[in-house]
């Protein structure tokens, strides 16, 4: 709820100026609230693995002091938890770096055929572990998006990683690229389309609008077991916003999920 700040002078600009202040203040209030929520959530997410590590340290210092087998087991769990904290901090830093640049429009040239090959190569060992096949249908012609290569790599890496991570063992991930050339004679208006489709368990409709919220995770037995930071799709959304791109998702429970990305492209 906004507070009305008196502007001191009541001339003909009075009501308009007051209105602008109300909007400003309510927006600031909302931003402040979002920031507070974010810090609370991030602290909670970090505190959970930390509490677990501290618990195991106490056990190893006390009751399990001379238990060789317990020591091995607990150390392995502690290493997992430390890794989880590292991933969280890496993702948080990445998100804040992208947010910092929110108002800078990236103008580099990124060949998406080439980029997708790199993404698939980076995911190949992980996909192989689960016997998942990743296939790419590249375009015969170059498909050049307007953007920052590292950030776009991160976008597609996160989407393909999710498709593998939440996909079923022995399943498939299909990546398709398309282009919609501008009718005008310059780059403005051309669009690149990339879709990533898996045949995994799918996502129930009520979760779809919330997937890009920070820390939002669909709480199924499967996703709890997999573990993640809940920041992957928030990063995707922020990078795409900065690129004036779009993300959409279609999913059928029991059949699979498709994430579609649209980016401004060079003609
Ligand atoms: P996480 O670190 O949990 O993977 P993301 O932000 O990348 O975080 O994804 C948010 C949630 O969306 C995941 O926890 C998962 O439940 C769901 N999700 C994302 N991609 C898929 C997919 N391809 N298939 C099924 N569920 C998915």
Coordinates of C-alpha atoms and ligand atoms in Angstrom, one line a residue:
X1 CA 0.0 0.0 0.0
X2 CA 1.4 3.3 -1.0
X3 CA 1.7 6.3 1.1
X4 CA 0.9 9.7 -0.4
X5 CA 3.8 12.1 0.0
X6 CA 2.8 15.7 0.0
X7 CA 4.7 17.6 -2.6
X8 CA 4.8 20.9 -0.9
X9 CA 3.5 23.0 -3.8
X10 CA -0.1 22.9 -4.9
X11 CA 0.1 24.3 -8.4
X12 CA -1.5 22.9 -11.6
X13 CA 1.0 20.0 -11.5
X14 CA 0.0 18.9 -8.0
X15 CA -2.3 16.0 -8.6
X16 CA -0.2 14.5 -11.4
X17 CA 3.0 14.8 -9.4
X18 CA 1.4 13.2 -6.4
X19 CA 0.1 10.3 -8.6
X20 CA 3.6 9.6 -9.9
X21 CA 5.0 9.6 -6.3
X22 CA 2.3 7.0 -5.3
X23 CA 3.3 4.7 -8.1
X24 CA 7.0 5.2 -7.4
X25 CA 6.6 4.4 -3.7
X26 CA 4.4 1.4 -4.2
X27 CA 6.9 0.0 -6.7
X28 CA 9.8 0.7 -4.3
X29 CA 7.8 -1.0 -1.5
X30 CA 7.2 -4.1 -3.7
X31 CA 10.9 -4.2 -4.7
X32 CA 12.0 -3.9 -1.1
X33 CA 9.6 -6.7 -0.1
X34 CA 10.8 -8.9 -2.9
X35 CA 14.4 -8.3 -1.8
X36 CA 13.6 -9.2 1.8
X37 CA 11.8 -12.4 0.7
X38 CA 14.7 -13.3 -1.5
X39 CA 17.3 -12.9 1.2
X40 CA 15.1 -14.9 3.6
X41 CA 14.7 -17.7 1.0
X42 CA 18.4 -17.7 0.1
X43 CA 19.4 -17.9 3.8
X44 CA 17.0 -20.7 4.4
X45 CA 18.3 -22.6 1.4
X46 CA 21.9 -22.3 2.6
X47 CA 21.1 -23.0 6.2
X48 CA 19.5 -26.4 5.5
X49 CA 22.7 -28.1 4.1
X50 CA 24.8 -26.2 6.7
X51 CA 22.7 -27.6 9.5
X52 CA 23.1 -31.1 8.2
X53 CA 26.9 -30.7 8.0
X54 CA 27.0 -29.4 11.5
X55 CA 24.9 -32.3 12.7
X56 CA 27.2 -34.8 11.2
X57 CA 30.3 -33.1 12.6
X58 CA 28.8 -33.3 16.1
X59 CA 28.0 -37.0 15.6
X60 CA 31.5 -37.6 14.4
X61 CA 33.0 -35.8 17.3
X62 CA 30.8 -37.6 19.8
X63 CA 28.9 -40.9 19.5
X64 CA 30.4 -42.0 16.1
X65 CA 34.0 -41.0 17.1
X66 CA 35.4 -44.6 16.6
X67 CA 32.9 -45.9 14.1
X68 CA 34.9 -46.3 10.9
X69 CA 32.0 -47.2 8.6
X70 CA 29.8 -44.3 9.9
X71 CA 32.7 -41.9 9.3
X72 CA 32.9 -42.9 5.6
X73 CA 29.2 -42.6 5.1
X74 CA 28.9 -39.3 6.9
X75 CA 31.8 -37.8 5.1
X76 CA 30.2 -38.7 1.8
X77 CA 27.0 -37.0 2.9
X78 CA 28.9 -33.9 4.1
X79 CA 30.7 -33.7 0.7
X80 CA 27.3 -33.8 -1.1
X81 CA 25.9 -31.0 1.1
X82 CA 29.0 -28.9 0.6
X83 CA 28.6 -29.4 -3.1
X84 CA 25.0 -28.3 -2.9
X85 CA 26.0 -25.1 -1.1
X86 CA 28.6 -24.4 -3.7
X87 CA 26.0 -24.8 -6.5
X88 CA 23.6 -22.5 -4.7
X89 CA 26.2 -19.8 -4.2
X90 CA 27.3 -20.1 -7.9
X91 CA 23.7 -19.8 -9.1
X92 CA 23.0 -16.9 -6.7
X93 CA 26.1 -15.0 -8.0
X94 CA 25.1 -15.8 -11.6
X95 CA 21.6 -14.4 -11.1
X96 CA 22.9 -11.3 -9.4
X97 CA 25.4 -10.7 -12.2
X98 CA 22.6 -11.0 -14.8
X99 CA 20.3 -8.7 -12.8
X100 CA 23.1 -6.1 -12.6
X101 CA 23.1 -5.9 -16.4
X102 CA 19.3 -6.0 -16.8
X103 CA 19.2 -2.7 -18.6
X104 CA 22.1 -3.3 -21.0
X105 CA 21.0 -4.8 -24.3
X106 CA 23.5 -7.4 -25.5
X107 CA 24.4 -7.0 -29.2
X108 CA 26.9 -9.7 -30.0
X109 CA 26.4 -12.3 -32.7
X110 CA 25.8 -15.9 -31.5
X111 CA 25.5 -18.7 -34.0
X112 CA 22.9 -20.9 -32.4
X113 CA 23.7 -24.1 -34.5
X114 CA 27.2 -23.9 -33.1
X115 CA 26.1 -23.0 -29.6
X116 CA 23.7 -25.9 -29.4
X117 CA 26.4 -28.3 -30.4
X118 CA 28.6 -27.0 -27.6
X119 CA 25.7 -27.4 -25.1
X120 CA 25.0 -31.0 -26.2
X121 CA 28.7 -31.8 -26.0
X122 CA 28.9 -30.5 -22.5
X123 CA 25.8 -32.6 -21.5
X124 CA 26.8 -35.8 -23.2
X125 CA 28.5 -37.6 -20.3
X126 CA 25.6 -36.8 -18.0
X127 CA 23.1 -38.0 -20.6
X128 CA 25.1 -41.2 -21.2
X129 CA 25.0 -42.1 -17.5
X130 CA 21.2 -42.4 -17.8
X131 CA 21.2 -43.7 -21.4
X132 CA 19.4 -40.6 -22.7
X133 CA 19.8 -39.7 -26.3
X134 CA 20.1 -36.0 -27.2
X135 CA 19.4 -35.1 -30.8
X136 CA 19.8 -31.8 -32.5
X137 CA 18.1 -30.8 -35.8
X138 CA 20.4 -27.9 -36.9
X139 CA 19.4 -25.5 -39.6
X140 CA 21.1 -25.8 -42.9
X141 CA 21.6 -22.0 -42.9
X142 CA 23.4 -20.1 -40.1
X143 CA 21.0 -19.0 -37.3
X144 CA 22.6 -16.0 -35.6
X145 CA 21.0 -14.6 -32.5
X146 CA 21.7 -11.2 -31.0
X147 CA 23.2 -11.7 -27.6
X148 CA 25.9 -12.6 -25.2
X149 CA 27.4 -16.1 -25.9
X150 CA 28.2 -17.1 -22.3
X151 CA 24.7 -16.1 -21.1
X152 CA 22.9 -17.9 -23.9
X153 CA 25.1 -20.9 -23.3
X154 CA 23.8 -20.8 -19.7
X155 CA 20.2 -20.6 -20.9
X156 CA 20.4 -23.6 -23.1
X157 CA 22.6 -25.5 -20.8
X158 CA 20.0 -25.1 -18.0
X159 CA 17.1 -26.2 -20.2
X160 CA 18.9 -29.2 -21.7
X161 CA 20.3 -30.2 -18.2
X162 CA 16.7 -30.1 -16.9
X163 CA 15.4 -32.2 -19.8
X164 CA 18.1 -34.8 -19.0
X165 CA 17.9 -34.5 -15.2
X166 CA 14.1 -34.8 -15.0
X167 CA 13.8 -37.1 -18.1
X168 CA 13.4 -40.8 -17.8
X169 CA 16.2 -43.3 -18.1
X170 CA 16.7 -44.4 -21.7
X171 CA 14.6 -41.4 -22.9
X172 CA 15.1 -38.8 -25.6
X173 CA 15.8 -35.0 -25.6
X174 CA 15.1 -33.3 -29.0
X175 CA 16.4 -29.9 -29.8
X176 CA 15.0 -28.1 -32.9
X177 CA 16.0 -24.8 -34.4
X178 CA 14.0 -22.6 -36.6
X179 CA 14.2 -19.1 -38.1
X180 CA 11.6 -16.5 -39.0
X181 CA 13.2 -14.0 -41.2
X182 CA 12.1 -10.4 -41.1
X183 CA 10.3 -9.1 -44.1
X184 CA 12.2 -5.9 -43.7
X185 CA 15.6 -5.4 -45.2
X186 CA 17.6 -5.3 -42.0
X187 CA 18.1 -7.4 -38.8
X188 CA 15.2 -5.9 -36.9
X189 CA 12.2 -8.2 -36.6
X190 CA 14.0 -11.5 -37.4
X191 CA 13.5 -14.2 -34.8
X192 CA 15.3 -17.4 -33.8
X193 CA 13.3 -20.3 -32.3
X194 CA 14.8 -23.1 -30.2
X195 CA 12.7 -25.8 -28.7
X196 CA 13.8 -28.5 -26.2
X197 CA 11.5 -31.5 -25.8
X198 CA 11.9 -34.4 -23.4
X199 CA 9.7 -37.5 -22.9
X200 CA 10.0 -37.3 -19.1
X201 CA 7.3 -37.3 -16.5
X202 CA 5.9 -33.8 -17.5
X203 CA 4.8 -31.0 -15.2
X204 CA 1.3 -30.6 -13.8
X205 CA -0.5 -27.5 -15.1
X206 CA -0.8 -25.7 -11.8
X207 CA 3.1 -25.5 -11.5
X208 CA 3.7 -24.1 -15.0
X209 CA 3.2 -20.4 -14.3
X210 CA 5.5 -20.5 -11.3
X211 CA 8.5 -22.4 -12.7
X212 CA 10.7 -19.3 -13.3
X213 CA 10.2 -18.1 -9.7
X214 CA 13.4 -18.2 -7.7
X215 CA 13.7 -21.3 -5.6
X216 CA 10.5 -22.8 -7.0
X217 CA 10.7 -26.5 -7.3
X218 CA 7.9 -29.0 -8.1
X219 CA 7.9 -31.2 -5.1
X220 CA 7.6 -34.7 -6.5
X221 CA 9.5 -37.7 -5.1
X222 CA 11.6 -37.7 -8.3
X223 CA 12.7 -34.0 -8.1
X224 CA 13.4 -34.3 -4.4
X225 CA 15.7 -37.1 -5.1
X226 CA 17.4 -35.3 -7.9
X227 CA 18.0 -32.1 -5.9
X228 CA 18.6 -28.7 -7.5
X229 CA 18.7 -25.1 -6.5
X230 CA 15.4 -24.0 -8.0
X231 CA 17.3 -21.1 -9.6
X232 CA 18.0 -22.6 -13.0
X233 CA 14.8 -21.3 -14.7
X234 CA 15.0 -18.0 -12.9
X235 CA 18.4 -17.5 -14.5
X236 CA 17.0 -18.5 -17.9
X237 CA 14.1 -16.0 -17.5
X238 CA 16.4 -13.1 -16.4
X239 CA 18.9 -13.7 -19.3
X240 CA 16.1 -13.9 -21.8
X241 CA 14.5 -10.7 -20.5
X242 CA 17.8 -8.9 -21.0
X243 CA 17.9 -10.3 -24.5
X244 CA 14.3 -9.3 -25.2
X245 CA 13.7 -12.9 -25.7
X246 CA 10.8 -15.1 -24.5
X247 CA 10.4 -18.5 -22.8
X248 CA 7.3 -20.6 -22.9
X249 CA 6.5 -24.2 -21.8
X250 CA 4.1 -26.9 -22.7
X251 CA 3.8 -30.1 -20.8
X252 CA 1.7 -33.2 -20.6
X253 CA 1.9 -35.3 -17.4
X254 CA 3.1 -38.7 -18.3
X255 CA 4.3 -37.6 -21.8
X256 CA 6.9 -34.9 -21.5
X257 CA 7.8 -31.3 -21.7
X258 CA 8.8 -28.7 -24.3
X259 CA 10.5 -25.4 -23.5
X260 CA 10.4 -22.9 -26.4
X261 CA 12.9 -20.0 -26.6
X262 CA 12.5 -17.1 -28.9
X263 CA 15.4 -14.7 -29.5
X264 CA 16.0 -11.6 -31.7
X265 CA 18.1 -12.8 -34.6
X266 CA 20.2 -11.3 -37.4
X267 CA 18.7 -11.7 -40.8
Ligands
LIG1 P1 16.1 -27.0 -10.3 O1 17.4 -26.6 -9.8 O2 15.2 -27.5 -9.2 O3 16.2 -27.9 -11.5 P2 14.8 -25.1 -12.1 O4 14.5 -23.6 -11.9 O5 15.8 -25.4 -13.2 O6 15.4 -25.6 -10.7 O7 13.5 -25.9 -12.3 C1 12.4 -25.6 -11.5 C2 11.5 -26.9 -11.3 O8 10.9 -27.2 -12.6 C3 12.4 -28.2 -11.1 O9 12.6 -28.4 -9.7 C4 11.5 -29.3 -11.7 O10 10.6 -29.7 -10.7 C5 10.7 -28.6 -12.8 N1 11.2 -28.9 -14.1 C6 12.1 -28.1 -14.9 N2 12.3 -28.6 -16.1 C7 11.6 -29.8 -16.1 C8 11.5 -30.8 -17.1 N3 12.1 -30.8 -18.3 N4 10.7 -31.9 -16.8 C9 10.0 -32.0 -15.6 N5 10.1 -31.0 -14.6 C10 10.9 -29.9 -14.9

